[in-house]
Each structure stands twice: as structure tokens, then as C-alpha cells.
PDB file of C-alpha atoms in Angstrom:
ATOM      1  CA  GLN A   1     -17.781 -89.585  13.322  1.00 79.00           C
ATOM      2  CA  VAL A   2     -18.586 -87.139  10.507  1.00 90.00           C
ATOM      3  CA  GLN A   3     -19.577 -88.309   7.131  1.00 94.00           C
ATOM      4  CA  LEU A   4     -18.526 -86.163   4.154  1.00 96.00           C
ATOM      5  CA  VAL A   5     -19.772 -86.340   0.588  1.00 97.00           C
ATOM      6  CA  GLU A   6     -18.232 -84.224  -2.136  1.00 97.00           C
ATOM      7  CA  SER A   7     -19.858 -83.257  -5.413  1.00 97.00           C
ATOM      8  CA  GLY A   8     -19.340 -80.869  -8.323  1.00 98.00           C
ATOM      9  CA  GLY A   9     -16.192 -82.153  -9.924  1.00 97.00           C
ATOM     10  CA  GLY A  10     -15.861 -82.708 -13.664  1.00 97.00           C
ATOM     11  CA  LEU A  11     -14.068 -81.718 -16.821  1.00 98.00           C
ATOM     12  CA  VAL A  12     -13.501 -78.045 -17.543  1.00 98.00           C
ATOM     13  CA  GLN A  13     -11.404 -76.057 -19.965  1.00 98.00           C
ATOM     14  CA  VAL A  14      -8.583 -73.821 -19.012  1.00 98.00           C
ATOM     15  CA  GLY A  15      -9.920 -70.559 -17.599  1.00 98.00           C
ATOM     16  CA  GLY A  16     -13.198 -72.090 -16.628  1.00 98.00           C
ATOM     17  CA  SER A  17     -14.926 -72.412 -13.264  1.00 98.00           C
ATOM     18  CA  LEU A  18     -16.326 -75.080 -11.017  1.00 98.00           C
ATOM     19  CA  ARG A  19     -17.971 -75.151  -7.656  1.00 98.00           C
ATOM     20  CA  LEU A  20     -17.342 -78.002  -5.359  1.00 98.00           C
ATOM     21  CA  SER A  21     -19.729 -78.846  -2.545  1.00 98.00           C
ATOM     22  CA  CYS A  22     -19.307 -80.966   0.528  1.00 98.00           C
ATOM     23  CA  ALA A  23     -22.222 -82.193   2.563  1.00 97.00           C
ATOM     24  CA  ALA A  24     -21.482 -83.099   6.169  1.00 95.00           C
ATOM     25  CA  SER A  25     -23.469 -85.138   8.648  1.00 91.00           C
ATOM     26  CA  GLY A  26     -23.011 -86.786  11.970  1.00 72.00           C
ATOM     27  CA  ARG A  27     -22.055 -83.875  14.187  1.00 68.00           C
ATOM     28  CA  THR A  28     -22.702 -80.242  14.913  1.00 85.00           C
ATOM     29  CA  PHE A  29     -21.232 -78.846  11.725  1.00 91.00           C
ATOM     30  CA  SER A  30     -20.895 -75.289  12.919  1.00 91.00           C
ATOM     31  CA  SER A  31     -18.295 -76.364  15.544  1.00 91.00           C
ATOM     32  CA  LEU A  32     -15.999 -77.888  12.960  1.00 93.00           C
ATOM     33  CA  ALA A  33     -13.089 -76.438  11.055  1.00 95.00           C
ATOM     34  CA  MET A  34     -13.148 -77.612   7.481  1.00 96.00           C
ATOM     35  CA  GLY A  35     -10.761 -77.895   4.585  1.00 97.00           C
ATOM     36  CA  TRP A  36     -10.383 -78.770   0.936  1.00 98.00           C
ATOM     37  CA  TYR A  37      -7.380 -80.822  -0.047  1.00 98.00           C
ATOM     38  CA  ARG A  38      -6.269 -82.099  -3.419  1.00 98.00           C
ATOM     39  CA  GLN A  39      -4.021 -84.820  -4.737  1.00 98.00           C
ATOM     40  CA  ALA A  40      -2.692 -84.773  -8.215  1.00 97.00           C
ATOM     41  CA  PRO A  41      -1.243 -87.979  -9.854  1.00 92.00           C
ATOM     42  CA  GLY A  42       2.149 -88.741  -8.498  1.00 94.00           C
ATOM     43  CA  LYS A  43       1.975 -85.989  -5.883  1.00 96.00           C
ATOM     44  CA  GLN A  44       1.296 -85.700  -2.207  1.00 97.00           C
ATOM     45  CA  ARG A  45      -2.065 -84.525  -0.966  1.00 96.00           C
ATOM     46  CA  GLU A  46      -2.033 -80.865  -0.147  1.00 97.00           C
ATOM     47  CA  LEU A  47      -4.233 -78.393   1.678  1.00 97.00           C
ATOM     48  CA  VAL A  48      -5.868 -76.065  -0.845  1.00 98.00           C
ATOM     49  CA  ALA A  49      -8.104 -74.038   1.475  1.00 98.00           C
ATOM     50  CA  GLY A  50      -9.239 -74.062   5.080  1.00 97.00           C
ATOM     51  CA  ILE A  51     -12.044 -72.347   6.944  1.00 97.00           C
ATOM     52  CA  THR A  52     -12.466 -72.165  10.674  1.00 96.00           C
ATOM     53  CA  ARG A  53     -15.731 -72.413  12.590  1.00 93.00           C
ATOM     54  CA  SER A  54     -15.761 -68.590  12.843  1.00 94.00           C
ATOM     55  CA  GLY A  55     -15.314 -68.210   9.090  1.00 95.00           C
ATOM     56  CA  SER A  56     -11.570 -67.306   8.860  1.00 96.00           C
ATOM     57  CA  THR A  57      -9.976 -68.699   5.688  1.00 97.00           C
ATOM     58  CA  ASN A  58      -6.563 -69.559   4.370  1.00 97.00           C
ATOM     59  CA  TYR A  59      -5.300 -70.687   0.998  1.00 98.00           C
ATOM     60  CA  VAL A  60      -2.249 -72.248  -0.545  1.00 98.00           C
ATOM     61  CA  ASP A  61      -0.389 -69.656  -2.512  1.00 98.00           C
ATOM     62  CA  SER A  62      -1.034 -71.263  -5.894  1.00 97.00           C
ATOM     63  CA  VAL A  63      -4.829 -70.683  -5.607  1.00 98.00           C
ATOM     64  CA  LYS A  64      -5.020 -67.257  -3.900  1.00 98.00           C
ATOM     65  CA  GLY A  65      -7.209 -64.922  -5.846  1.00 98.00           C
ATOM     66  CA  ARG A  66      -8.760 -67.749  -7.805  1.00 98.00           C
ATOM     67  CA  PHE A  67     -10.390 -70.034  -5.326  1.00 98.00           C
ATOM     68  CA  THR A  68     -12.867 -69.182  -2.509  1.00 98.00           C
ATOM     69  CA  ILE A  69     -13.842 -71.474   0.334  1.00 98.00           C
ATOM     70  CA  SER A  70     -17.147 -70.801   2.137  1.00 98.00           C
ATOM     71  CA  ARG A  71     -19.528 -72.558   4.477  1.00 97.00           C
ATOM     72  CA  ASP A  72     -23.249 -72.666   5.121  1.00 96.00           C
ATOM     73  CA  ASN A  73     -23.864 -73.955   8.632  1.00 94.00           C
ATOM     74  CA  ALA A  74     -27.641 -74.051   8.048  1.00 93.00           C
ATOM     75  CA  LYS A  75     -27.041 -76.545   5.249  1.00 94.00           C
ATOM     76  CA  ASN A  76     -24.086 -78.392   6.921  1.00 96.00           C
ATOM     77  CA  ALA A  77     -22.057 -77.657   3.784  1.00 97.00           C
ATOM     78  CA  VAL A  78     -18.759 -76.274   2.704  1.00 98.00           C
ATOM     79  CA  TYR A  79     -17.974 -75.076  -0.810  1.00 98.00           C
ATOM     80  CA  LEU A  80     -14.949 -74.333  -2.989  1.00 98.00           C
ATOM     81  CA  GLN A  81     -15.462 -71.917  -5.811  1.00 98.00           C
ATOM     82  CA  MET A  82     -12.721 -72.342  -8.347  1.00 98.00           C
ATOM     83  CA  ASN A  83     -12.206 -69.736 -11.003  1.00 98.00           C
ATOM     84  CA  SER A  84      -9.547 -69.237 -13.731  1.00 98.00           C
ATOM     85  CA  LEU A  85      -8.724 -72.922 -13.582  1.00 98.00           C
ATOM     86  CA  LYS A  86      -5.347 -74.111 -14.838  1.00 98.00           C
ATOM     87  CA  PRO A  87      -4.168 -77.600 -15.986  1.00 97.00           C
ATOM     88  CA  GLU A  88      -2.141 -77.858 -12.745  1.00 96.00           C
ATOM     89  CA  ASP A  89      -5.382 -77.668 -10.743  1.00 98.00           C
ATOM     90  CA  THR A  90      -6.246 -81.122 -12.072  1.00 98.00           C
ATOM     91  CA  ALA A  91      -6.537 -83.416  -9.082  1.00 98.00           C
ATOM     92  CA  VAL A  92      -8.927 -85.378  -6.874  1.00 98.00           C
ATOM     93  CA  TYR A  93     -10.365 -82.849  -4.400  1.00 98.00           C
ATOM     94  CA  TYR A  94     -11.200 -83.991  -0.877  1.00 98.00           C
ATOM     95  CA  CYS A  95     -13.349 -82.333   1.766  1.00 97.00           C
ATOM     96  CA  ALA A  96     -12.038 -82.860   5.330  1.00 97.00           C
ATOM     97  CA  VAL A  97     -12.681 -82.054   8.927  1.00 95.00           C
ATOM     98  CA  ARG A  98      -9.669 -80.366  10.448  1.00 94.00           C
ATOM     99  CA  THR A  99      -8.489 -80.409  14.043  1.00 89.00           C
ATOM    100  CA  ALA A 100      -7.195 -77.397  15.953  1.00 82.00           C
ATOM    101  CA  TYR A 101      -3.678 -78.660  15.184  1.00 85.00           C
ATOM    102  CA  GLY A 102      -4.276 -78.725  11.396  1.00 82.00           C
ATOM    103  CA  THR A 103      -4.506 -82.452  11.155  1.00 90.00           C
ATOM    104  CA  VAL A 104      -7.526 -84.277   9.603  1.00 91.00           C
ATOM    105  CA  ASN A 105      -9.846 -86.614  11.433  1.00 87.00           C
ATOM    106  CA  SER A 106     -12.459 -87.183   8.661  1.00 92.00           C
ATOM    107  CA  TRP A 107     -12.126 -87.432   4.919  1.00 94.00           C
ATOM    108  CA  GLY A 108     -14.586 -87.553   2.082  1.00 95.00           C
ATOM    109  CA  LYS A 109     -14.076 -89.943  -0.870  1.00 97.00           C
ATOM    110  CA  GLY A 110     -13.110 -87.102  -3.249  1.00 97.00           C
ATOM    111  CA  THR A 111     -14.290 -85.660  -6.486  1.00 98.00           C
ATOM    112  CA  LEU A 112     -12.179 -85.493  -9.667  1.00 98.00           C
ATOM    113  CA  VAL A 113     -11.397 -82.102 -11.322  1.00 98.00           C
ATOM    114  CA  THR A 114      -9.847 -82.273 -14.699  1.00 98.00           C
ATOM    115  CA  VAL A 115      -8.708 -79.053 -16.409  1.00 98.00           C
ATOM    116  CA  SER A 116      -8.096 -79.522 -20.112  1.00 96.00           C
ATOM    117  CA  SER A 117      -6.017 -77.329 -22.333  1.00 90.00           C
TER     118      SER A 117
END
């Protein structure tokens, strides 16, 4: 079982930036596909960005050009750089281990991002 711990959330003004980090332990991190998800109040959890074990990435349309997912296998970490933040980016952001089918088999506890206008 993989343990995931997110950090880096907080309060930021519109147009600002944040970098989320996720520390993973418990398995060979480099073999894992990872993702960042978010859940806003009253909405379903959605995939924001994913990164395969080879480093290929994908993004939800609403964050393309603003967010960047990356990984550092030497540090067992995955990151989400968020730029040009908007109020609609306000949500709890979760790090997750993704299966080959796109489902999730491990979740972190989440970190809150609040974008104020």
C-alpha cells in the first residue's frame, strides 16, 4: 500500500501561483502512474493532471497552459505547479496513485487551495 502526503496548499490571490507537493512511500515510486485530483464544494472529484511512469502527462482542459505536473523519482515525489490561478480553482487537491485503467487505488488526505478575488 502506498502512503501519500500532500503539502503546499493555501490562500492565494487571483493570478497567483502555488506549488503542490506529494510525498509517496511504501512502494517503488518510479513504477507508479500518478495524478492530481480536486474536489470543489458541491462538485464531484475530478482529475486535474496525470503523469505516467515514463513521464507522459495529461490535463483537464480548464487547466491546460496554467498547471504543470511533474515527478522526481529520486525523491519519491510528484508536484503540481499552478499558475494564473482563478477562483474556480478553489478546491481540495488530492494526490493519487492511478492504475493502468485510470482508476485510483491510493489517495492522499488532500490539501486545500483557496483562490480569492
